[in-house]
PDB file of C-alpha atoms and ligand atoms in Angstrom:
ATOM      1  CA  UNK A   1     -81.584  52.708  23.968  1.00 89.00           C
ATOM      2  CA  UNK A   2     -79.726  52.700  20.651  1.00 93.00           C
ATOM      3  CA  UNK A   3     -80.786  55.039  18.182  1.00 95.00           C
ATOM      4  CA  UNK A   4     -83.376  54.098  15.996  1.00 96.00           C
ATOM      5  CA  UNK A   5     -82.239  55.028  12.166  1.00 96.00           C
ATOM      6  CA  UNK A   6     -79.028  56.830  13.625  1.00 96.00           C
ATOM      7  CA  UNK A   7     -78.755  59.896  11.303  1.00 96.00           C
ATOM      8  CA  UNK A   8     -82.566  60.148   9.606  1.00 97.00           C
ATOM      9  CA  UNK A   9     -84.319  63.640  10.544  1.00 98.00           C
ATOM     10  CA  UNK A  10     -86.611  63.678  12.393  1.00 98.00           C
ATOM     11  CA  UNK A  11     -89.939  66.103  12.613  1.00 98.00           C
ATOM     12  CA  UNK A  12     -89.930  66.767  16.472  1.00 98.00           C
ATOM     13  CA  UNK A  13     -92.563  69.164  16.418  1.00 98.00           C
ATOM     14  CA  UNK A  14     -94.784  71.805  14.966  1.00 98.00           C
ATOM     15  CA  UNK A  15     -94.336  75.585  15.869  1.00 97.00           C
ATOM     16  CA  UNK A  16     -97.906  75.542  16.804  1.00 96.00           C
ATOM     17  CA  UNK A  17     -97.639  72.538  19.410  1.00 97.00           C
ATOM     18  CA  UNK A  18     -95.137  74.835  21.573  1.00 97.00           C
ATOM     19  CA  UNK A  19     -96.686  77.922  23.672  1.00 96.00           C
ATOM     20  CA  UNK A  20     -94.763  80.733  23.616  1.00 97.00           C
ATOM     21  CA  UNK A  21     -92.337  81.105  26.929  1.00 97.00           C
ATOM     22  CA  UNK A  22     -93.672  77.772  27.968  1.00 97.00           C
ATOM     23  CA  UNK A  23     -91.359  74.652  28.174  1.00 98.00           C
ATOM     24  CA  UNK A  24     -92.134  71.649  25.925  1.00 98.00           C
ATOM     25  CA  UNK A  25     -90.779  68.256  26.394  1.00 98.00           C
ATOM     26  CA  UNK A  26     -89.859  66.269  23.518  1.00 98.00           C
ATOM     27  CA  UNK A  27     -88.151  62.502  23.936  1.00 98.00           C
ATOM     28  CA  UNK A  28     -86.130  61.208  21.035  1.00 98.00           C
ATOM     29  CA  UNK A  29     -84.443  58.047  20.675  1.00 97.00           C
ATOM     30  CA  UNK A  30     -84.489  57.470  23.995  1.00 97.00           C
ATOM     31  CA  UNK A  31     -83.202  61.340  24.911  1.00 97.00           C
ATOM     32  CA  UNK A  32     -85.096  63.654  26.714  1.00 98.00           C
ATOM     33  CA  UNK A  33     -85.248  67.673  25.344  1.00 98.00           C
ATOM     34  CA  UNK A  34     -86.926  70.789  26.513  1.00 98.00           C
ATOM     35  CA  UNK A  35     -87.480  73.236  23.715  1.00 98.00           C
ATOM     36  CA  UNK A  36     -89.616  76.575  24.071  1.00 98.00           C
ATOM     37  CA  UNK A  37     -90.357  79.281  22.007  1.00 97.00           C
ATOM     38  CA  UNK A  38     -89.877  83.365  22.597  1.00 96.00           C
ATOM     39  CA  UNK A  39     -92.616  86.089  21.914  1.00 94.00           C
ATOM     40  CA  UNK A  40     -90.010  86.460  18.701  1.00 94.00           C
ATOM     41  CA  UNK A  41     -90.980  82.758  17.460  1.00 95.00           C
ATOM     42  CA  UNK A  42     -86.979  81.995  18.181  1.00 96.00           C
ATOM     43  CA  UNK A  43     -86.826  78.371  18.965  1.00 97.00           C
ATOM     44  CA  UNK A  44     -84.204  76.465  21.892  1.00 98.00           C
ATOM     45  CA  UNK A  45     -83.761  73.388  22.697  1.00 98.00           C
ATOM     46  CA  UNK A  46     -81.635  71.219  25.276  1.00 98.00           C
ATOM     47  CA  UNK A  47     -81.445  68.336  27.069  1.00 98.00           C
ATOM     48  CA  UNK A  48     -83.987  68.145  29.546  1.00 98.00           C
ATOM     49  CA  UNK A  49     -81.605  67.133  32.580  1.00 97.00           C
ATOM     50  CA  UNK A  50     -80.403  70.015  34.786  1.00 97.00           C
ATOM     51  CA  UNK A  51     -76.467  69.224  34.826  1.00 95.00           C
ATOM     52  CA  UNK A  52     -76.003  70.290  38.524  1.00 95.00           C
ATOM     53  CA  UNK A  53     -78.884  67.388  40.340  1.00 96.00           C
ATOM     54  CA  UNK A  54     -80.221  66.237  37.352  1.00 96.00           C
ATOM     55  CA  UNK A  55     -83.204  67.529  37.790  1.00 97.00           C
ATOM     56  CA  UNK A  56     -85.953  67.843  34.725  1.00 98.00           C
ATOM     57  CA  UNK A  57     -85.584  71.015  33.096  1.00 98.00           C
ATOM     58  CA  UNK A  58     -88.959  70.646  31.042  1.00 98.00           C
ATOM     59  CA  UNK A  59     -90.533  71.295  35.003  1.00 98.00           C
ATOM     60  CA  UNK A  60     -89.209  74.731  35.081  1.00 97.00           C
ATOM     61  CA  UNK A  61     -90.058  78.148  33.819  1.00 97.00           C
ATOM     62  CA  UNK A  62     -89.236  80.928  31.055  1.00 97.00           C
ATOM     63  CA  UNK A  63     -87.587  83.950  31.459  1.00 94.00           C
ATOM     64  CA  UNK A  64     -89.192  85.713  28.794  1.00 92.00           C
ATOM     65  CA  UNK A  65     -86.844  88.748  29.144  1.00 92.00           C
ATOM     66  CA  UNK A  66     -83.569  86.622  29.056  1.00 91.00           C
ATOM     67  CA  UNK A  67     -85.243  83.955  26.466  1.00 93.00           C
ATOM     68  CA  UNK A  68     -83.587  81.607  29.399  1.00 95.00           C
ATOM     69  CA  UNK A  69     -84.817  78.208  30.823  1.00 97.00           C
ATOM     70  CA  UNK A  70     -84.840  77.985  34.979  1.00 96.00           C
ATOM     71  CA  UNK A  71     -85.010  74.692  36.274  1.00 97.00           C
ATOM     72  CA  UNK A  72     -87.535  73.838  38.759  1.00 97.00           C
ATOM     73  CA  UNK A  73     -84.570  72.385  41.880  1.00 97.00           C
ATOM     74  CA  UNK A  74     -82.588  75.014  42.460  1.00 95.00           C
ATOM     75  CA  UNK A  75     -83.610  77.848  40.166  1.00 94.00           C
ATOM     76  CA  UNK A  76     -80.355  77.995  38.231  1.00 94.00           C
ATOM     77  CA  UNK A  77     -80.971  79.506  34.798  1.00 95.00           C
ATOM     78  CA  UNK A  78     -79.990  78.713  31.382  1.00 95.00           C
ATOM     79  CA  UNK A  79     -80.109  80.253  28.225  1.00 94.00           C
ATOM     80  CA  UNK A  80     -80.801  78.616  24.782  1.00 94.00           C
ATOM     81  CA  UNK A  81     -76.899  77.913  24.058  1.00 94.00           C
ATOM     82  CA  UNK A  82     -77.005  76.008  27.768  1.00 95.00           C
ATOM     83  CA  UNK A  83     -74.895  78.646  29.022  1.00 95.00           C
ATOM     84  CA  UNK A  84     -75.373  79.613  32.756  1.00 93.00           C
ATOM     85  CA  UNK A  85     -77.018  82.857  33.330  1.00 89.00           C
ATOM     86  CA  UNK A  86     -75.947  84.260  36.971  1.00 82.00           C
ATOM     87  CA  UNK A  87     -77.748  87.889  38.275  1.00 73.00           C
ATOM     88  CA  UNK A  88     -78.358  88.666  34.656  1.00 67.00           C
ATOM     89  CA  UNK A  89     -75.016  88.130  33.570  1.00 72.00           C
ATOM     90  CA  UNK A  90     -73.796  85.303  31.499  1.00 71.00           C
ATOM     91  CA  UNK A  91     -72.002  82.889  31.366  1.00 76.00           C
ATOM     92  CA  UNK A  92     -69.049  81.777  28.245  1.00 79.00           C
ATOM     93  CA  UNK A  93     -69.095  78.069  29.549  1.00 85.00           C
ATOM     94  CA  UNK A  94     -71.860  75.504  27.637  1.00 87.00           C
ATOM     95  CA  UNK A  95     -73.010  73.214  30.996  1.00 91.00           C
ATOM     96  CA  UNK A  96     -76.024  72.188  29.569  1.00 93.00           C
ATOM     97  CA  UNK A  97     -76.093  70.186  26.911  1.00 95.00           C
ATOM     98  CA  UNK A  98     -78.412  71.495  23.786  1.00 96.00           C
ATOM     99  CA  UNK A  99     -80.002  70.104  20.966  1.00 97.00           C
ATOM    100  CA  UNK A 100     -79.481  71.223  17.432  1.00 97.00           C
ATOM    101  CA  UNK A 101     -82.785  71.578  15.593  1.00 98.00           C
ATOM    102  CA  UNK A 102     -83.271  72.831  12.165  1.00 97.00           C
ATOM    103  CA  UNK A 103     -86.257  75.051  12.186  1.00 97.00           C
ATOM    104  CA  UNK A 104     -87.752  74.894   8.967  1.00 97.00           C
ATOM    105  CA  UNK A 105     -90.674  77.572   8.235  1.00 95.00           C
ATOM    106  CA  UNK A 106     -92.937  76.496  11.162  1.00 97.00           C
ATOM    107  CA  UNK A 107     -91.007  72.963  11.197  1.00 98.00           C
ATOM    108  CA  UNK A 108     -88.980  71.828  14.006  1.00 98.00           C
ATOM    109  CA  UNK A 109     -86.350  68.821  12.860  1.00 98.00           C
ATOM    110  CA  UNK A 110     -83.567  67.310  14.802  1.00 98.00           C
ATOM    111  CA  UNK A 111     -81.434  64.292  14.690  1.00 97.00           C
ATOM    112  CA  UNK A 112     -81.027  64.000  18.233  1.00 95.00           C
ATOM    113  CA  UNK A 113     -77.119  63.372  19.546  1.00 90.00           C
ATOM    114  CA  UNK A 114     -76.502  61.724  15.946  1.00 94.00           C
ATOM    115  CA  UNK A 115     -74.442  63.323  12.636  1.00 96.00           C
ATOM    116  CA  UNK A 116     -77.036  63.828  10.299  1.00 97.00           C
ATOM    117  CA  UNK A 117     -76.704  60.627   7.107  1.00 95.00           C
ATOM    118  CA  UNK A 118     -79.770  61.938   5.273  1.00 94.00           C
ATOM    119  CA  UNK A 119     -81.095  65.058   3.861  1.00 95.00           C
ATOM    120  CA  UNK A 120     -84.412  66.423   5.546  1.00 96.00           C
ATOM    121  CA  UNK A 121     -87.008  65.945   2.874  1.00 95.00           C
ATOM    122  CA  UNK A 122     -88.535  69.412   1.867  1.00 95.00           C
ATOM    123  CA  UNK A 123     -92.308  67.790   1.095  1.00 97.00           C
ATOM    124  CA  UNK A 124     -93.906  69.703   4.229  1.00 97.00           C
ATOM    125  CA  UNK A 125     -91.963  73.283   3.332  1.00 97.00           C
ATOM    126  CA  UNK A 126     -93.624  72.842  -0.491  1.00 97.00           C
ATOM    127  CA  UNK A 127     -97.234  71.632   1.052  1.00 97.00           C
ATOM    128  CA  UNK A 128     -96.700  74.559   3.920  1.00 97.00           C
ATOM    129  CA  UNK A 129     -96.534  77.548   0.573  1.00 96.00           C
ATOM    130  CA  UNK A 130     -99.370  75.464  -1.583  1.00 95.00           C
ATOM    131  CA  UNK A 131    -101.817  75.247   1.130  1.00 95.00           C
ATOM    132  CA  UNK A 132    -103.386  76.830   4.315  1.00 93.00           C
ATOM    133  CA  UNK A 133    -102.530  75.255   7.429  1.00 94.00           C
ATOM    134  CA  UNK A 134    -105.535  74.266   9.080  1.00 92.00           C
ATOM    135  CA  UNK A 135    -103.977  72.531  12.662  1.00 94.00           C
ATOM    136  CA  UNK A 136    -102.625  69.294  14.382  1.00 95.00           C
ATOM    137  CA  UNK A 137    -104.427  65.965  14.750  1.00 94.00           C
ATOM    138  CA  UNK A 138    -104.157  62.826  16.617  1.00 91.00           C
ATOM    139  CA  UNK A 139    -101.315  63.823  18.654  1.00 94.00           C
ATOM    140  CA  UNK A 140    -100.025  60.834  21.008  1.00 95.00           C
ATOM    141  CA  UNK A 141     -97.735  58.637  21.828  1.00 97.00           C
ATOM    142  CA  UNK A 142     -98.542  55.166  21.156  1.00 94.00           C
ATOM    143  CA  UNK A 143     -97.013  51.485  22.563  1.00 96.00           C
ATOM    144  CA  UNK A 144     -95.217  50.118  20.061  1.00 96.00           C
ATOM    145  CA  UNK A 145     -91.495  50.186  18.310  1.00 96.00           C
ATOM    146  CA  UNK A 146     -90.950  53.050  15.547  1.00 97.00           C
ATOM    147  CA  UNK A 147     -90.540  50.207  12.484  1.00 96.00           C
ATOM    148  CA  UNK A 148     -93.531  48.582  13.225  1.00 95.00           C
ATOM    149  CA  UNK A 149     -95.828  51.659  13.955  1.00 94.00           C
ATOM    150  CA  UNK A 150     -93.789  52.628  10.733  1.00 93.00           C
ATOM    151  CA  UNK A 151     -94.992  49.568   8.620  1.00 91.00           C
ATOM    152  CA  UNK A 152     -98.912  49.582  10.464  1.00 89.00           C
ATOM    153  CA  UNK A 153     -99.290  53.193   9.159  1.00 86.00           C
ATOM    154  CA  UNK A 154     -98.183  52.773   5.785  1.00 85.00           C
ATOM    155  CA  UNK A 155    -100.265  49.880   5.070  1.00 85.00           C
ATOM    156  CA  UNK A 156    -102.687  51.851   2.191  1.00 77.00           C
ATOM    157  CA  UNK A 157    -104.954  49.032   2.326  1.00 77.00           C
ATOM    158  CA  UNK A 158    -106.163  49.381   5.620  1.00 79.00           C
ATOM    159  CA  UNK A 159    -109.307  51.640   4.746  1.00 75.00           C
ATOM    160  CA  UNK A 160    -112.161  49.211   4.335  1.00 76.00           C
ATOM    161  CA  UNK A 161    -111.660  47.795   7.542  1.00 79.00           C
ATOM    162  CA  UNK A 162    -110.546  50.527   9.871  1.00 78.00           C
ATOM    163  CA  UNK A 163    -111.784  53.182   8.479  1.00 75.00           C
ATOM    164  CA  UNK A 164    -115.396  51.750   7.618  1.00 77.00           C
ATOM    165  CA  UNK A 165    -116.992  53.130  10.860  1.00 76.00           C
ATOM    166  CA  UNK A 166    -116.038  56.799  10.367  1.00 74.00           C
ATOM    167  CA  UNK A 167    -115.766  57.518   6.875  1.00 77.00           C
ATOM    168  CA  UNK A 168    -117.810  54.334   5.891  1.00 82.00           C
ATOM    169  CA  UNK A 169    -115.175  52.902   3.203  1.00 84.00           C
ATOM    170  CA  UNK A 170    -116.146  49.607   2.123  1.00 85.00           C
ATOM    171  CA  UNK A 171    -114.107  48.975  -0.862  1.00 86.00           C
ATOM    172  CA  UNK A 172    -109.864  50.229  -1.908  1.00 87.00           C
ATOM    173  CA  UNK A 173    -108.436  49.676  -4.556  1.00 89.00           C
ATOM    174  CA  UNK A 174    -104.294  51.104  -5.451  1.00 91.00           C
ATOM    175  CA  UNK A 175    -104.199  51.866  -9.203  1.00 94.00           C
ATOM    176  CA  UNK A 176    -100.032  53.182  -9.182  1.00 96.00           C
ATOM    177  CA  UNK A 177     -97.401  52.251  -7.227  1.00 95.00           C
ATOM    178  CA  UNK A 178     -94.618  54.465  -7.573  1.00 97.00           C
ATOM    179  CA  UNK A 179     -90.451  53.766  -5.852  1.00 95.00           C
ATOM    180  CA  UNK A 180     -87.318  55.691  -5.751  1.00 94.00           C
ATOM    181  CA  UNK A 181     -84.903  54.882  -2.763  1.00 91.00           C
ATOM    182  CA  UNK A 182     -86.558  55.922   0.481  1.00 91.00           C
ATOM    183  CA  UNK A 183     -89.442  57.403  -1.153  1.00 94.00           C
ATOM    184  CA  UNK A 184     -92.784  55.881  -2.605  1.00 94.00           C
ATOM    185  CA  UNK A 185     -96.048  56.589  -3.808  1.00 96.00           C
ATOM    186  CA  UNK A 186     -99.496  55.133  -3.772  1.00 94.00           C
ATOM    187  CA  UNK A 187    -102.387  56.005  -6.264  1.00 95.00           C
ATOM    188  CA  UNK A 188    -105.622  54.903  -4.918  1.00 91.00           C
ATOM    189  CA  UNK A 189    -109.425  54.923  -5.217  1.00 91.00           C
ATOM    190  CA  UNK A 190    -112.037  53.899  -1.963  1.00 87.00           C
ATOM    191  CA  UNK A 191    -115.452  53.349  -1.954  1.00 88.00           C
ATOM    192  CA  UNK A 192    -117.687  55.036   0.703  1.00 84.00           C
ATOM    193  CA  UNK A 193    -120.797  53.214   1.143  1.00 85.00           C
ATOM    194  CA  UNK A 194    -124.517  54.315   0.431  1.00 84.00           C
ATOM    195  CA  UNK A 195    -125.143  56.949   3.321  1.00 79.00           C
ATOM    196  CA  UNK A 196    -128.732  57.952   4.958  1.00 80.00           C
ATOM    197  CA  UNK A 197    -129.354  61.366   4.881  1.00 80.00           C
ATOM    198  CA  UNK A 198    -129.454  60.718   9.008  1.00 82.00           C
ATOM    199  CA  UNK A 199    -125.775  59.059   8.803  1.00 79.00           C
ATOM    200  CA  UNK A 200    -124.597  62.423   6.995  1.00 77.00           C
ATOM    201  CA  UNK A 201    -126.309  64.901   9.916  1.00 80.00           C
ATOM    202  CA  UNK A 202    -124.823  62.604  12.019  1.00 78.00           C
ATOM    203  CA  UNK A 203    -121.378  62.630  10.643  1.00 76.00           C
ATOM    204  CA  UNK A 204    -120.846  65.830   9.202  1.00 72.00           C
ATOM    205  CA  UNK A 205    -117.375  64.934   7.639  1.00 71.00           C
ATOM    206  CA  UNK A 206    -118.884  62.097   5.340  1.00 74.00           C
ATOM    207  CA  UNK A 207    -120.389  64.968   3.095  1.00 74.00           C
ATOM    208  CA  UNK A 208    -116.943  65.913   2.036  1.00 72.00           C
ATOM    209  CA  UNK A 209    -116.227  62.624   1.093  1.00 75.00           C
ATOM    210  CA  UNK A 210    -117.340  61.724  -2.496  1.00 79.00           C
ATOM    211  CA  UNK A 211    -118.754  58.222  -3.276  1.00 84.00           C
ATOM    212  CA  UNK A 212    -115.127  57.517  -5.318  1.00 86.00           C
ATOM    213  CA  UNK A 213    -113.024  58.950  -3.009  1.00 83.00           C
ATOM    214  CA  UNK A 214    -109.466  59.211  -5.337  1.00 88.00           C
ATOM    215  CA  UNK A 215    -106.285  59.858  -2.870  1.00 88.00           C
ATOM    216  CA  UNK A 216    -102.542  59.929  -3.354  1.00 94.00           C
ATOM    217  CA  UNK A 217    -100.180  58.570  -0.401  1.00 94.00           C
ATOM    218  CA  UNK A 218     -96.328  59.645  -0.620  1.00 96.00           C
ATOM    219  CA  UNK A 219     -93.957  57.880   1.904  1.00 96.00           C
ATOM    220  CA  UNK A 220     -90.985  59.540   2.930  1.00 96.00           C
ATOM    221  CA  UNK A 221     -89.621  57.107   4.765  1.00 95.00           C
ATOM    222  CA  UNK A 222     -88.482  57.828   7.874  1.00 95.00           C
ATOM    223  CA  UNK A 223     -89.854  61.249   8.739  1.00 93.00           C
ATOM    224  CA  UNK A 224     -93.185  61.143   7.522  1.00 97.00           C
ATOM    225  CA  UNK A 225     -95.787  60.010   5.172  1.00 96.00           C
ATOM    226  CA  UNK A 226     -98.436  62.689   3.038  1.00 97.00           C
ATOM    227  CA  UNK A 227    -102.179  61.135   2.068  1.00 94.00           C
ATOM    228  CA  UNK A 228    -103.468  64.034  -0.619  1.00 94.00           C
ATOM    229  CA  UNK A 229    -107.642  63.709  -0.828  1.00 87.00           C
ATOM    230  CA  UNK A 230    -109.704  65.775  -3.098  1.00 82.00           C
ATOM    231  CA  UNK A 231    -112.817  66.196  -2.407  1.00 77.00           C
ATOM    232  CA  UNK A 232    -115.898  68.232  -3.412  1.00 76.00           C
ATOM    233  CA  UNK A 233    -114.933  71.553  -1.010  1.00 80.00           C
ATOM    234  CA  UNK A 234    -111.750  70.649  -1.740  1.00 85.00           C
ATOM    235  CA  UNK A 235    -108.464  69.526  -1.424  1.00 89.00           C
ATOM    236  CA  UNK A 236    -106.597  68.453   2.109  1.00 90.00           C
ATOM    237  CA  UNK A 237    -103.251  67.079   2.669  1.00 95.00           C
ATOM    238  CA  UNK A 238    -102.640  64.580   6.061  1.00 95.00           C
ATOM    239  CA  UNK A 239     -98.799  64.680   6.599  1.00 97.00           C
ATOM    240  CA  UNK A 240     -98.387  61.885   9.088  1.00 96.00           C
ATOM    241  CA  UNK A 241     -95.055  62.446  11.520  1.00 98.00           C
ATOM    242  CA  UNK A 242     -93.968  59.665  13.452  1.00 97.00           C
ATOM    243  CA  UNK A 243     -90.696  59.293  15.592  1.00 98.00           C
ATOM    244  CA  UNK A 244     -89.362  56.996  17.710  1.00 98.00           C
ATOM    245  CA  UNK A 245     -89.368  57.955  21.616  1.00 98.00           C
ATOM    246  CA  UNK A 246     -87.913  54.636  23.439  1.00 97.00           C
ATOM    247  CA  UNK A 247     -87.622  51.343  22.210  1.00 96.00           C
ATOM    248  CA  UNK A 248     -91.194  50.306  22.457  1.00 97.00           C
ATOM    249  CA  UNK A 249     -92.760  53.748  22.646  1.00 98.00           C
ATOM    250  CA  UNK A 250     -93.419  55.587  19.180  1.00 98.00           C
ATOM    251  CA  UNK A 251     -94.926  59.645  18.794  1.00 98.00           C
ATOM    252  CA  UNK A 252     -97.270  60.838  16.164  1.00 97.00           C
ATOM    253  CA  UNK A 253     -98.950  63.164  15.308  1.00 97.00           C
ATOM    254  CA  UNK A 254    -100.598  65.065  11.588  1.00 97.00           C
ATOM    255  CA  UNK A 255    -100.285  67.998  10.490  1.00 97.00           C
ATOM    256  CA  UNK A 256    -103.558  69.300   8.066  1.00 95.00           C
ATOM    257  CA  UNK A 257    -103.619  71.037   5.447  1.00 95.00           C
ATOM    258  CA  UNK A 258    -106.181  72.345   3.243  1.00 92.00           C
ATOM    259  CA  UNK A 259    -106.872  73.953  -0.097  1.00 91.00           C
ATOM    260  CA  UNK A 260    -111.172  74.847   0.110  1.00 85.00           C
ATOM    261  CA  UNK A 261    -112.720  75.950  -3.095  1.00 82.00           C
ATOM    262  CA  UNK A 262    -114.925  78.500  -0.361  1.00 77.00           C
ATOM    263  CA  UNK A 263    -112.118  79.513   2.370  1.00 73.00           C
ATOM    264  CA  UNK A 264    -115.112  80.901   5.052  1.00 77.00           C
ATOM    265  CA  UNK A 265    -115.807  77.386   5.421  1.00 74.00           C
ATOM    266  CA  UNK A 266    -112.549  76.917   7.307  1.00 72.00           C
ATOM    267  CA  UNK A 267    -113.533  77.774  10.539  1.00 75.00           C
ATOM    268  CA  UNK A 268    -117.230  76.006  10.786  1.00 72.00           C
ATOM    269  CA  UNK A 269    -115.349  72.371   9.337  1.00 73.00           C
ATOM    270  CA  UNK A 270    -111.902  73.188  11.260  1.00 77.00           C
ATOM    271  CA  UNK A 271    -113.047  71.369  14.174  1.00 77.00           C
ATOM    272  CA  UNK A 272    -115.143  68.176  13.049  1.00 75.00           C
ATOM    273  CA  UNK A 273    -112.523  67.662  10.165  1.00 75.00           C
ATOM    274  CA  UNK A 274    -109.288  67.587  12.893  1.00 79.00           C
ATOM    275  CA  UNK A 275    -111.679  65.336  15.238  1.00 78.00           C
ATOM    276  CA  UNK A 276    -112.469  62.861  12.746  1.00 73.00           C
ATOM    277  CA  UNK A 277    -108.561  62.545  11.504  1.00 75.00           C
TER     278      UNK A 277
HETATM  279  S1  LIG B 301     -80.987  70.475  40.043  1.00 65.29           S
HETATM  280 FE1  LIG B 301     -81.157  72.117  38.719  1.00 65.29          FE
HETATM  281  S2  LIG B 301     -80.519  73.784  39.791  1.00 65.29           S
HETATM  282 FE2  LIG B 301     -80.217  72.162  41.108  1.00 65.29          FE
END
């Protein structure tokens, strides 16, 4: 395929998506990668086809000692640099082609095989040393191209119908609309509906959710988009990654974030608040 956005950065992953010493595959414009992570937190990355049969490196296995990659055909082994790695001994010669990432606090970027044209926005860094991470939501892959997905997500005016089941929004209304470039901001205020006591035990989330539920959403457009919610236990940040994978095929996945006035009530909402999202 041809690059989508040739040159935009893209968020490829989260530190906490990859298991340490365990390959993880990550497709990119059309470009398939293996990255994995050593006990030291050290991140590599390269493209996931074996250059001697071609076969797909992501089905292989870690040395952890070597901090090497062995594909799953013939067992040759690689390290990070996609250097071959013979009885222990390595290789000078790159054979396997890798990926330059930009590992950013627990942030894994990349521009795939194209010269970076934009800056990597430094939004998620800033959130990442004002708030305590609290996990990853909604993580999948989803049928669609990367500009649409793009446009679907960032309509702010979608809460009082999709979201009137779960977090019973009936009514949203922007009050600013902020531009500069590439980036954008959306003030907004949503209604959540008169709730039965029942409703609330039945949906523990909706008792975080205030009847005027004020929230800020800042689009940094291509990489990702940041909703900001206060609420009364309160504050939580949704940064919303999305990347394109093939032409009609588009990843996402949020990273949450959270700020609670009582922090022991991390663990007991942790889960309930990451299903809901
Ligand atoms: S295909 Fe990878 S070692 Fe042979």
């Amino acid at each position: 395929m041809n690059p989508v956005l040739p040159g935009a950065p893209w968020l490829i992953a989260h530190r906490s998506m990859i298991r340490v010493n365990r390959p993880y595959k990550v497709t990119l414009n059309g470009q398939d990668y293996v990255l994995w992570q050593s006990d030291r937190g050290e991140i590599f990355a390269l493209n996931n086809v074996c250059p001697h049969m071609q076969a797909p490196l992501s089905d292989g296995w870690i040395c952890k000692q070597r901090n090497t990659i062995s594909c799953p055909f013939h067992a040759l082994e690689f390290d990070g640099e996609g250097r071959l790695q013979r009885e222990g001994k390595q290789n000078t010669q790159i054979i396997a082609q890798p990926l330059k990432l930009k590992v950013i606090g627990d942030c894994i970027w990349a521009y795939g095989d194209c010269e970076p044209r934009t800056d990597i926005p430094g939004i998620v860094e800033q959130i990442a040393s004002e708030y305590d991470f609290v996990g990853i939501a909604g993580e999948k892959t989803i049928r669609g191209d990367f500009l649409n997905v793009w446009s679907i997500n960032s309509d702010f005016n979608h809460q009082n119908g999709t979201h009137r089941e779960l977090f019973q929004i009936v009514q949203n209304q922007m009050t600013k609309f902020d531009k500069d470039g590439y980036w954008y901001k959306v003030e907004q205020e949503s209604t959540r509906a008169k709730n039965s006591f029942g409703e609330l035990l039945s949906n523990p989330v909706l008792f975080t959710i205030p009847k005027i539920f004020k929230s800020t959403v800042e689009y940094f457009f291509p990489s990702v988009l940041v909703l900001y919610g206060q609420t009364g236990i309160g504050s939580f940040v949704q940064v919303v990654v999305q990347y394109p994978q093939q032409d009609n095929q588009t990843k996402i996945y949020e990273l949450i974030f959270a700020k609670l006035k009582a922090p022991w009530i991390k663990p007991l909402l942790r889960q309930s608040m990451l299903k809901a999202i």
